CSV table of C-alpha atoms in Angstrom, one decimal:
chain,number,residue,atom,x,y,z
A,1,MET,CA,-31.7,-41.2,-37.9
A,2,ALA,CA,-31.5,-38.0,-40.0
A,3,GLN,CA,-32.2,-34.6,-38.8
A,4,LYS,CA,-34.7,-32.8,-41.0
A,5,GLY,CA,-34.4,-29.1,-41.7
A,6,ILE,CA,-37.2,-26.8,-40.6
A,7,THR,CA,-37.5,-25.3,-44.0
A,8,SER,CA,-38.7,-28.6,-45.5
A,9,PHE,CA,-41.9,-28.2,-43.5
A,10,PHE,CA,-42.6,-24.5,-43.7
A,11,GLN,CA,-42.8,-22.7,-47.0
A,12,ALA,CA,-40.8,-19.6,-48.0
A,13,PRO,CA,-43.1,-16.9,-49.3
B,1,MET,CA,-42.1,6.5,-34.8
B,2,PHE,CA,-42.3,3.4,-32.7
B,3,GLU,CA,-42.7,3.4,-28.9
B,4,GLY,CA,-43.8,0.7,-26.5
B,5,ARG,CA,-43.9,0.9,-22.7
B,6,LEU,CA,-43.9,-2.3,-20.8
B,7,LEU,CA,-44.8,-2.1,-17.2
B,8,GLN,CA,-43.5,-5.6,-16.5
B,9,GLY,CA,-40.1,-5.1,-18.1
B,10,SER,CA,-38.9,-8.4,-16.7
B,11,LEU,CA,-41.0,-10.2,-19.4
B,12,LEU,CA,-38.7,-8.7,-22.1
B,13,LYS,CA,-35.6,-9.7,-20.1
B,14,LYS,CA,-37.0,-13.3,-19.9
B,15,VAL,CA,-37.8,-13.4,-23.6
B,16,LEU,CA,-34.2,-12.4,-24.5
B,17,GLU,CA,-32.7,-14.9,-22.1
B,18,ALA,CA,-34.9,-17.6,-23.8
B,19,ILE,CA,-33.8,-17.0,-27.4
B,20,LYS,CA,-30.4,-15.3,-27.4
B,21,ASP,CA,-28.4,-18.5,-27.5
B,22,LEU,CA,-30.6,-20.0,-30.3
B,23,VAL,CA,-30.8,-17.1,-32.6
B,24,THR,CA,-28.0,-14.6,-33.4
B,25,ASP,CA,-29.6,-11.7,-35.3
B,26,THR,CA,-33.2,-11.1,-36.1
B,27,ASN,CA,-35.7,-8.5,-37.1
B,28,PHE,CA,-38.3,-7.3,-34.5
B,29,ASP,CA,-41.3,-6.5,-36.7
B,30,CYS,CA,-43.2,-3.7,-35.2
B,31,SER,CA,-46.7,-2.8,-36.4
B,32,GLU,CA,-49.8,-1.2,-34.8
B,33,THR,CA,-50.8,-4.6,-33.5
B,34,GLY,CA,-47.6,-5.3,-31.6
B,35,ILE,CA,-44.2,-6.7,-32.0
B,36,ALA,CA,-43.5,-10.0,-33.8
B,37,LEU,CA,-40.4,-12.0,-34.4
B,38,GLN,CA,-39.7,-15.1,-36.5
B,39,ALA,CA,-36.2,-16.5,-36.8
B,40,MET,CA,-34.4,-19.8,-37.4
B,41,ASP,CA,-31.4,-21.1,-35.5
B,42,SER,CA,-28.1,-21.1,-37.5
B,43,SER,CA,-28.5,-24.8,-38.6
B,44,HIS,CA,-32.1,-24.2,-39.7
B,45,VAL,CA,-33.5,-27.0,-37.6
B,46,ALA,CA,-35.5,-24.9,-35.2
B,47,LEU,CA,-37.7,-21.8,-35.6
B,48,VAL,CA,-38.7,-19.2,-33.0
B,49,SER,CA,-41.9,-17.3,-33.2
B,50,LEU,CA,-42.7,-14.5,-30.7
B,51,LEU,CA,-45.7,-12.3,-30.4
B,52,LEU,CA,-46.1,-9.4,-28.0
B,53,LYS,CA,-49.5,-7.8,-28.7
B,54,ASP,CA,-49.9,-4.0,-28.4
B,55,THR,CA,-52.7,-4.5,-25.8
B,56,GLY,CA,-50.1,-6.0,-23.4
B,57,PHE,CA,-48.2,-2.7,-23.3
B,58,ASP,CA,-49.1,0.2,-21.1
B,59,HIS,CA,-48.5,2.5,-24.0
B,60,PHE,CA,-48.0,1.5,-27.6
B,61,ARG,CA,-47.5,3.6,-30.7
B,62,CYS,CA,-46.3,2.5,-34.2
B,63,ASP,CA,-46.9,5.0,-37.0
B,64,ARG,CA,-45.6,2.7,-39.7
B,65,ASN,CA,-44.4,-0.9,-39.9
B,66,LEU,CA,-40.7,-1.2,-38.9
B,67,ALA,CA,-38.3,-4.1,-39.0
B,68,LEU,CA,-35.8,-3.4,-36.3
B,69,GLY,CA,-32.7,-5.5,-37.0
B,70,ILE,CA,-31.2,-6.6,-33.7
B,71,ASN,CA,-28.3,-8.7,-32.5
B,72,LEU,CA,-29.8,-10.6,-29.6
B,73,GLN,CA,-26.6,-10.9,-27.6
B,74,ASN,CA,-26.2,-7.1,-27.7
B,75,MET,CA,-29.8,-6.5,-26.8
B,76,SER,CA,-29.5,-9.0,-23.9
B,77,LYS,CA,-26.4,-7.1,-22.6
B,78,MET,CA,-28.5,-3.9,-22.6
B,79,LEU,CA,-31.5,-5.4,-20.9
B,80,LYS,CA,-29.4,-7.0,-18.2
B,81,CYS,CA,-28.8,-3.4,-17.1
B,82,ALA,CA,-32.5,-3.1,-16.3
B,83,GLY,CA,-33.7,-4.1,-12.9
B,84,ASN,CA,-36.2,-6.9,-12.6
B,85,ASP,CA,-39.0,-4.5,-11.4
B,86,ASP,CA,-38.1,-1.8,-13.9
B,87,ILE,CA,-40.6,-0.5,-16.5
B,88,ILE,CA,-39.0,-0.8,-20.0
B,89,THR,CA,-39.8,1.5,-22.9
B,90,LEU,CA,-38.6,0.7,-26.4
B,91,LYS,CA,-38.3,3.6,-28.9
B,92,ALA,CA,-37.2,3.9,-32.5
B,93,GLU,CA,-37.5,6.5,-35.2
B,94,ASP,CA,-38.9,5.6,-38.6
B,95,GLU,CA,-35.7,6.2,-40.4
B,96,GLY,CA,-33.2,5.8,-37.6
B,97,ASP,CA,-30.5,3.2,-37.1
B,98,THR,CA,-30.8,2.9,-33.4
B,99,ILE,CA,-33.2,1.6,-30.8
B,100,THR,CA,-33.5,3.2,-27.3
B,101,PHE,CA,-34.3,1.2,-24.2
B,102,MET,CA,-35.5,3.3,-21.3
B,103,PHE,CA,-35.6,1.8,-17.9
B,104,GLU,CA,-37.6,3.4,-15.1
B,105,SER,CA,-37.3,2.1,-11.5
B,106,PRO,CA,-40.6,1.3,-9.9
B,107,ASN,CA,-40.7,4.5,-7.8
B,108,GLN,CA,-39.4,6.6,-10.7
B,109,ASP,CA,-36.2,7.7,-8.9
B,110,LYS,CA,-33.9,6.3,-11.5
B,111,ILE,CA,-34.3,6.7,-15.3
B,112,SER,CA,-31.7,5.1,-17.6
B,113,ASP,CA,-31.4,5.4,-21.4
B,114,PHE,CA,-29.5,2.9,-23.4
B,115,GLU,CA,-29.1,3.3,-27.1
B,116,MET,CA,-28.3,0.3,-29.3
B,117,LYS,CA,-27.2,0.2,-32.9
B,118,LEU,CA,-29.5,-1.5,-35.3
B,119,MET,CA,-28.4,-3.7,-38.2
B,120,ASP,CA,-29.8,-4.5,-41.7
B,121,ILE,CA,-31.1,-8.0,-41.7
B,122,ASP,CA,-32.5,-9.7,-44.8
B,123,SER,CA,-35.1,-12.1,-43.4
B,124,GLU,CA,-37.7,-14.1,-45.2
B,125,HIS,CA,-40.6,-15.3,-43.2
B,126,LEU,CA,-41.6,-18.9,-43.5
B,127,GLY,CA,-45.3,-19.6,-43.9
B,128,ILE,CA,-46.4,-21.9,-41.0
B,129,PRO,CA,-49.5,-23.7,-42.1
B,130,ASP,CA,-52.4,-24.1,-39.7
B,131,THR,CA,-52.3,-27.7,-38.4
B,132,ASP,CA,-54.8,-29.8,-36.5
B,133,TYR,CA,-52.2,-31.5,-34.3
B,134,GLN,CA,-52.7,-35.2,-33.5
B,135,ALA,CA,-51.8,-34.6,-29.8
B,136,ILE,CA,-51.6,-31.6,-27.6
B,137,VAL,CA,-50.2,-31.9,-24.1
B,138,THR,CA,-50.1,-29.1,-21.6
B,139,MET,CA,-47.9,-29.7,-18.6
B,140,PRO,CA,-46.0,-27.7,-15.9
B,141,SER,CA,-43.1,-26.0,-17.7
B,142,ALA,CA,-40.7,-26.7,-14.8
B,143,GLU,CA,-41.5,-30.5,-15.1
B,144,PHE,CA,-40.7,-30.4,-18.8
B,145,GLN,CA,-37.5,-28.6,-18.2
B,146,ARG,CA,-36.4,-31.1,-15.6
B,147,ILE,CA,-37.3,-34.1,-17.8
B,148,VAL,CA,-35.4,-32.7,-20.8
B,149,ARG,CA,-32.4,-31.8,-18.7
B,150,ASP,CA,-32.3,-35.3,-17.0
B,151,LEU,CA,-32.6,-37.1,-20.3
B,152,SER,CA,-29.9,-35.0,-21.9
B,153,SER,CA,-27.4,-36.4,-19.4
B,154,ILE,CA,-28.1,-39.9,-20.8
B,155,GLY,CA,-28.8,-39.5,-24.5
B,156,ASP,CA,-28.7,-37.1,-27.5
B,157,THR,CA,-32.2,-37.7,-28.8
B,158,ALA,CA,-35.6,-38.2,-27.1
B,159,VAL,CA,-38.6,-40.1,-28.4
B,160,ILE,CA,-41.7,-38.2,-27.3
B,161,GLY,CA,-44.8,-40.3,-27.4
B,162,VAL,CA,-48.4,-39.4,-26.6
B,163,THR,CA,-51.3,-41.8,-25.9
B,164,LYS,CA,-54.5,-41.1,-24.2
B,165,GLU,CA,-52.9,-42.2,-20.9
B,166,GLY,CA,-50.2,-39.5,-21.1
B,167,ILE,CA,-46.9,-38.4,-22.5
B,168,SER,CA,-43.7,-40.4,-22.5
B,169,PHE,CA,-40.1,-39.2,-23.0
B,170,SER,CA,-37.5,-41.9,-23.8
B,171,THR,CA,-33.8,-41.8,-24.5
B,172,GLY,CA,-30.8,-44.1,-24.6
B,173,GLY,CA,-27.1,-43.8,-24.7
B,174,ASP,CA,-23.8,-45.5,-23.9
B,175,ILE,CA,-24.6,-45.8,-20.2
B,176,GLY,CA,-28.2,-47.1,-20.5
B,177,LYS,CA,-31.8,-46.1,-21.2
B,178,ALA,CA,-34.4,-43.9,-19.6
B,179,ASN,CA,-38.2,-43.6,-19.9
B,180,ILE,CA,-40.4,-41.1,-18.2
B,181,VAL,CA,-44.2,-41.1,-18.4
B,182,CYS,CA,-46.3,-38.2,-17.2
B,183,ARG,CA,-49.9,-39.2,-16.8
B,184,GLN,CA,-52.9,-36.9,-17.5
B,185,ASN,CA,-53.5,-35.3,-14.1
B,186,THR,CA,-56.4,-32.9,-13.7
B,187,ASN,CA,-57.1,-33.6,-10.0
B,188,VAL,CA,-54.4,-31.3,-8.6
B,189,ASP,CA,-55.1,-28.2,-6.5
B,190,LYS,CA,-53.3,-25.7,-8.7
B,191,GLU,CA,-54.2,-25.5,-12.3
B,192,GLU,CA,-50.6,-24.8,-13.2
B,193,ASP,CA,-49.6,-28.2,-11.8
B,194,GLN,CA,-52.0,-30.0,-14.2
B,195,THR,CA,-51.0,-32.2,-17.1
B,196,THR,CA,-53.7,-32.5,-19.8
B,197,VAL,CA,-53.7,-34.6,-22.9
B,198,GLU,CA,-55.8,-33.8,-25.9
B,199,ILE,CA,-55.5,-36.6,-28.4
B,200,HIS,CA,-56.9,-37.5,-31.8
B,201,GLU,CA,-54.4,-40.2,-32.6
B,202,PRO,CA,-51.4,-41.6,-30.7
B,203,VAL,CA,-48.1,-40.1,-32.0
B,204,SER,CA,-44.4,-40.8,-31.5
B,205,LEU,CA,-41.6,-38.6,-32.8
B,206,THR,CA,-37.8,-38.3,-32.2
B,207,PHE,CA,-36.1,-35.0,-31.4
B,208,ALA,CA,-32.7,-33.7,-30.6
B,209,LEU,CA,-32.5,-33.1,-26.9
B,210,ARG,CA,-30.0,-30.2,-27.4
B,211,TYR,CA,-32.7,-28.1,-28.9
B,212,LEU,CA,-35.5,-29.1,-26.5
B,213,ASN,CA,-33.1,-28.1,-23.7
B,214,SER,CA,-32.5,-24.7,-25.3
B,215,PHE,CA,-36.2,-24.1,-25.5
B,216,THR,CA,-36.6,-24.6,-21.8
B,217,LYS,CA,-34.7,-21.4,-21.1
B,218,ALA,CA,-38.2,-19.9,-21.6
B,219,THR,CA,-39.5,-21.7,-18.5
B,220,ALA,CA,-39.6,-18.5,-16.5
B,221,LEU,CA,-42.1,-17.0,-18.9
B,222,SER,CA,-44.9,-19.3,-18.0
B,223,PRO,CA,-45.8,-22.0,-15.4
B,224,GLN,CA,-47.2,-24.2,-18.2
B,225,VAL,CA,-45.9,-25.3,-21.5
B,226,THR,CA,-47.9,-26.8,-24.4
B,227,LEU,CA,-46.4,-29.4,-26.7
B,228,SER,CA,-48.2,-30.0,-30.0
B,229,LEU,CA,-47.3,-33.1,-32.1
B,230,SER,CA,-48.3,-34.6,-35.4
B,231,LYS,CA,-46.7,-37.5,-37.3
B,232,GLU,CA,-43.7,-36.3,-39.3
B,233,LEU,CA,-44.2,-32.7,-38.4
B,234,PRO,CA,-42.2,-30.3,-36.3
B,235,ILE,CA,-43.1,-30.2,-32.6
B,236,VAL,CA,-44.4,-26.9,-31.3
B,237,VAL,CA,-43.2,-26.0,-27.8
B,238,GLU,CA,-45.3,-23.0,-26.7
B,239,TYR,CA,-44.9,-20.7,-23.7
B,240,LYS,CA,-47.8,-18.3,-23.3
B,241,ILE,CA,-46.9,-14.8,-22.2
B,242,GLU,CA,-49.6,-13.5,-19.9
B,243,LYS,CA,-51.8,-10.8,-21.5
B,244,MET,CA,-49.2,-10.4,-24.3
B,245,GLY,CA,-49.0,-13.3,-26.6
B,246,PHE,CA,-46.6,-16.3,-26.8
B,247,LEU,CA,-43.1,-17.6,-27.4
B,248,ARG,CA,-43.2,-20.7,-29.7
B,249,PHE,CA,-40.4,-22.9,-30.7
B,250,TYR,CA,-40.7,-25.3,-33.7
B,251,LEU,CA,-38.3,-28.2,-33.9
B,252,ALA,CA,-38.0,-30.5,-37.0
B,253,PRO,CA,-38.1,-34.2,-36.1
B,254,LYS,CA,-35.4,-36.8,-36.8
B,255,ILE,CA,-36.6,-39.3,-39.4
B,256,GLU,CA,-35.5,-42.8,-40.2
B,257,GLU,CA,-33.1,-42.8,-43.2
């Protein structure tokens, strides 16, 4: 399984 | 200038113990409504969000918004010098490059001032969308800590599943497998011993136990922890801080390749 990064769920401003 | 006096100084000590190993440097964003912090761990897998509302302080003043750049290991070293019953006051000038921690013993016979250097930190805040989670479980925080610690000795990842019956934690490794189910339990004497499940749809997600384990360093902040889950979204592990706000951890799931 691959670990997703948190930034792929929450947007930068 | 900024000044916040916290009667229950141990709360701040506990917050630092909970996040100092996950996040290295971060801004404490001070405004007239309180202190907020948002930071990712170095591998950008987890996110920490802290809110300490002004109303939770005995005295709170913030003339203009300040981002106080802080190395958490250093702040932790300073706060370890405060007694558990001490009142802690944070102070910073608008244009200054230091923060002062003042510790007052409960009977006012010892006053200590510690001044710590601030740092410039470029931080961009991520927008966390409002989400209607498919499952929200509130359970004793010590129980969650125990489960995560126990499973960590067997495997590296845990599958967390929620159905209307309860929440399950499963792992597997070289030595074997483990599965723990906590049923909804609202018939206990103390409210803090309850496990409650609020569910719209059953959900099952896989997470790295190393991070969950790290989050449970916040256990001392609250007798209960709330886990919010939705398909293919980060889990939210929330510890409410009495009268002040919350400490939340977001952890990205592991996904089938």
